[in-house]
Each structure stands twice: as C-alpha cells, then as structure tokens.
Short mmCIF file of C-alpha atoms in Angstrom, two decimals:
data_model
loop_
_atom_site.label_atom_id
_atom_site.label_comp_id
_atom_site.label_asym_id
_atom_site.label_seq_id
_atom_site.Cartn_x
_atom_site.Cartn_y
_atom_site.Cartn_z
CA UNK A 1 116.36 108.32 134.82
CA UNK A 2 114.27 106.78 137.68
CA UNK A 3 114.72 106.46 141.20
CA UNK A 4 116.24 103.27 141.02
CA UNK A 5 119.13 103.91 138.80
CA UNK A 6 119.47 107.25 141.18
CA UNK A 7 119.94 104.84 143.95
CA UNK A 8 122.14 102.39 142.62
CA UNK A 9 124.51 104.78 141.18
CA UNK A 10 124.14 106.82 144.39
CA UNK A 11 125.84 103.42 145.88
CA UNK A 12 128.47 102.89 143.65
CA UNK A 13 129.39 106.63 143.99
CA UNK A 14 129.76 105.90 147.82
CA UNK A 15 131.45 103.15 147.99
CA UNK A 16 134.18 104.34 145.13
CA UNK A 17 134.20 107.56 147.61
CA UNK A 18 135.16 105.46 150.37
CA UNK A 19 137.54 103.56 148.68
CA UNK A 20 139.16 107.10 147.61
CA UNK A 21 139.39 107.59 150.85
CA UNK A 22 141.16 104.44 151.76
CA UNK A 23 143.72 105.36 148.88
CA UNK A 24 144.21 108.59 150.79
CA UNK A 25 145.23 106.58 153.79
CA UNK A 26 148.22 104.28 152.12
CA UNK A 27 151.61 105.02 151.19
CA UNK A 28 152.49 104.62 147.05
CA UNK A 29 154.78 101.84 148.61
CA UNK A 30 151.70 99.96 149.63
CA UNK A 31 150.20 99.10 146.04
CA UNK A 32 153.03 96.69 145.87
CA UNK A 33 151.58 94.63 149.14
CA UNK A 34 150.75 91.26 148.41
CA UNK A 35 149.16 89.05 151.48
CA UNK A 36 149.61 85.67 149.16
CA UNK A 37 151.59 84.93 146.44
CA UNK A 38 149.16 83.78 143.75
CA UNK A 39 146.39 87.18 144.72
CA UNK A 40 146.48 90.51 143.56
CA UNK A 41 148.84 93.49 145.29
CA UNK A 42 146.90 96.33 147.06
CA UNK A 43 147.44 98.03 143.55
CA UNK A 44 146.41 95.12 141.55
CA UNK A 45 143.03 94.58 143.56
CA UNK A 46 142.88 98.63 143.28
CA UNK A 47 143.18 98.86 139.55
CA UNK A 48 140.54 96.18 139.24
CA UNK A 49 137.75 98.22 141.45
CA UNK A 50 138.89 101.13 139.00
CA UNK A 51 137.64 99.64 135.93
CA UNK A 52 134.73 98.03 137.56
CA UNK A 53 132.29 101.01 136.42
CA UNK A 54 133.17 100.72 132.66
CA UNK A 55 134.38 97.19 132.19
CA UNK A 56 130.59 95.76 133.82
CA UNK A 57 129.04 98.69 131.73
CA UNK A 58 131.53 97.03 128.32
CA UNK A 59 130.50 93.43 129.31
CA UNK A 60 126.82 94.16 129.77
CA UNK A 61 126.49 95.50 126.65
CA UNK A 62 128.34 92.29 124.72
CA UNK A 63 132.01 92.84 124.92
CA UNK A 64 133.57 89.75 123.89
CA UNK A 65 136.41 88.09 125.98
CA UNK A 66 138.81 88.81 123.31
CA UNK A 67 137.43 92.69 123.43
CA UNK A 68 137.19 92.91 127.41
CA UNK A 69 141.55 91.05 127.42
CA UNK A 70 142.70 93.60 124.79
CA UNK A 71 140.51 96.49 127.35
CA UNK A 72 142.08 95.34 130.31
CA UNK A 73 145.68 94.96 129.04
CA UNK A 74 145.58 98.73 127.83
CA UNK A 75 144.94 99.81 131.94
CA UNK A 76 148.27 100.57 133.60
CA UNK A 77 147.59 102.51 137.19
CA UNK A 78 150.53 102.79 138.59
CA UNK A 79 150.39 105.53 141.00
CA UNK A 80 147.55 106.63 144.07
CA UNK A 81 146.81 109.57 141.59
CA UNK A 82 146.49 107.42 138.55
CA UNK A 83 143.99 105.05 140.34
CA UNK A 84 142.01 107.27 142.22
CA UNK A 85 141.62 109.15 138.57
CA UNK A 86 140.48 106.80 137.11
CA UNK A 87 137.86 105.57 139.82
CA UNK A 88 136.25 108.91 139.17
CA UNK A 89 136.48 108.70 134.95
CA UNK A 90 134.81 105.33 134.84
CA UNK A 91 132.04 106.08 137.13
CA UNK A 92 131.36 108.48 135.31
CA UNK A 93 131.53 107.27 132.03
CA UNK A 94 128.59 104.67 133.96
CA UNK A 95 126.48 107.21 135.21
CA UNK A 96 126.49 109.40 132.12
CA UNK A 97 125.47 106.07 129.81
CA UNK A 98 122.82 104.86 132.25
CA UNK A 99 121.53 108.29 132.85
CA UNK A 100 120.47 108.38 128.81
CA UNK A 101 118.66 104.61 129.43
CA UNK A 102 114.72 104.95 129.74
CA UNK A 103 113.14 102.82 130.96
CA UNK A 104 112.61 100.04 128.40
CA UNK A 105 115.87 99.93 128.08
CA UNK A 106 116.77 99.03 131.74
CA UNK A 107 114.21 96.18 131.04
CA UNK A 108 116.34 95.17 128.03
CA UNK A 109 118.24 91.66 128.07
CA UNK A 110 122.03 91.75 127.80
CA UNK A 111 124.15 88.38 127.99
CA UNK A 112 127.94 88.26 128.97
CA UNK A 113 130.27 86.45 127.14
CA UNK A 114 130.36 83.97 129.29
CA UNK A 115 126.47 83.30 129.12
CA UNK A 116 125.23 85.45 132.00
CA UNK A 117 122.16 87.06 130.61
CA UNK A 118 120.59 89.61 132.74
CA UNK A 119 118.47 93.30 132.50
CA UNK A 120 120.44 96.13 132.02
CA UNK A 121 119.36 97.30 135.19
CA UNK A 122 120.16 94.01 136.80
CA UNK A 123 123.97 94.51 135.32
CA UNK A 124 123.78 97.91 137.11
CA UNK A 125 122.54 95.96 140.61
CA UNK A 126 125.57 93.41 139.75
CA UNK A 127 128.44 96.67 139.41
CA UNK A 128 126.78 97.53 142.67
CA UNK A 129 127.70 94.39 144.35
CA UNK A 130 130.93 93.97 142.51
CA UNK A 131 132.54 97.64 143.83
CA UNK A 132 131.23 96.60 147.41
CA UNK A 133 132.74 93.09 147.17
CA UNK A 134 136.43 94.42 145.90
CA UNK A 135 136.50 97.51 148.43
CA UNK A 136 135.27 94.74 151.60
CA UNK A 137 138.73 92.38 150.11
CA UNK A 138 140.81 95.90 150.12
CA UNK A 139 139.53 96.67 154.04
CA UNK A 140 139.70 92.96 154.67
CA UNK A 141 143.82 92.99 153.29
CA UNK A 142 144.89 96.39 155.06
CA UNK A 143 143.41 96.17 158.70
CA UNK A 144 143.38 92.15 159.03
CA UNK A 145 146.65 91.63 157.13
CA UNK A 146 148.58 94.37 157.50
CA UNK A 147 147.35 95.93 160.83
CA UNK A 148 146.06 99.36 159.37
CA UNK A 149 144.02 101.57 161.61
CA UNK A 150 141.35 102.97 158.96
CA UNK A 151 138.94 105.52 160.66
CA UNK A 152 136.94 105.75 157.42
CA UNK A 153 133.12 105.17 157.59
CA UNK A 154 132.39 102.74 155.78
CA UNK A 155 128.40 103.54 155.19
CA UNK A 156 126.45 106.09 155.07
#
C-alpha cells in the first residue's frame, strides 16, 4: 500500500472515530430525532455514515442499483451499539480490500451505476469526502438544531 491510501484511510478512520465519539455523547432516544419531516432521523443519517466504507467500496467496484437496494435494505441499526459496530466492521472491510490494491490497480477505472467513472483511488478520495460530509450534517443537526454542547475535536 502507498502513502496515499495510508493517508486517506488514516482520514476516514478519524473522522468515523469522531463520529464514535459523537454516538457516545447521545441518548438511544436521540436516533429517533428528526429536524424536518421529509430528512433522515439522527439514526437514519447514522446508519447511512455506517455503510459508507463498504457500500462506496460495493459501488466502486460495479454494484448495480438493484444490488446496492437489496444491500441497503438488509442494514437494520437500531441501537448506539449496533451502529457504532458496524462503523468499525465496514471500515474495515475498506481498509483490508484497499490494503491488497497495488498500485495499478488504484490507477484502474471503475464506473458507478449511475455513470460516474472514476480511479479506484479516486473512489477512495470520494468515501473520504462522503464520511466528512455526513458526520459535518450529524454536528450541523445536534448543536444547531437541537442545542447539544459537543466538546469533541473535531480534527486532528
């Protein structure tokens, strides 16, 4: 593995720590929390930065939209434990496939079902960004829409 992928999955791991650590910091009553209506709950938007690591790494390699709806209709978190578990699992399950990549491989060209075609170590750069974006929305809910006080740094 080179430095790179070190890096990037060195990010992912800290922002999925931090988001742990947010989990630590709610009640189980609080994954029911919706700010609007038509959004996700606290738990909703926290299942979804659960699967991040392996659905990305599924739809980078081709998953089809038929194969990525049947993947995430099978995830039920329900609990703190149950999400924060499975934060861990799938990150895992990324690191330990893009540790075996070399490096023609990360140069390889993957496209989404939707048409997105991009390196596998772009799609690794995109997880990145896509675990930072969901974690900002879960800060952004809990101490603008529901007054938390979070003392959790946020970066290293």
């Amino acid at each position: 593995m080179n430095t790179y992928t070190t890096s990037a999955l060195n990010q992912i791991e800290i922002a999925l720590n931090t988001t742990i650590e947010i989990i630590d910091a709610l009640e189980e009553a609080d994954l029911q929390k919706r700010l609007f209506v038509n959004k996700r709950s606290i738990g909703e938007l926290l299942e979804h930065i659960a699967v991040i690591c392996k659905a990305d790494f599924l739809i980078s390699n081709g998953a089809t939209q038929e194969e990525m709806n049947d993947y995430y209709s099978s995830i039920s978190l329900k609990s703190k434990k149950d999400v924060k578990e499975a934060i861990v699992d799938n990150y895992h399950f990324l690191r330990d496939n893009y540790m075996n990549l070399t490096e023609t491989q990360l140069h390889e060209h993957s496209t989404s079902y939707w048409g997105t075609t991009y390196t596998k170590y772009e799609w690794l750069i995109e997880i990145v960004a896509h675990v930072y974006h969901h974690r900002a929305q879960l800060h952004t809910m809990l101490v603008h829409g529901y007054g938390k006080e979070l003392n959790i740094l946020l970066f290293e």
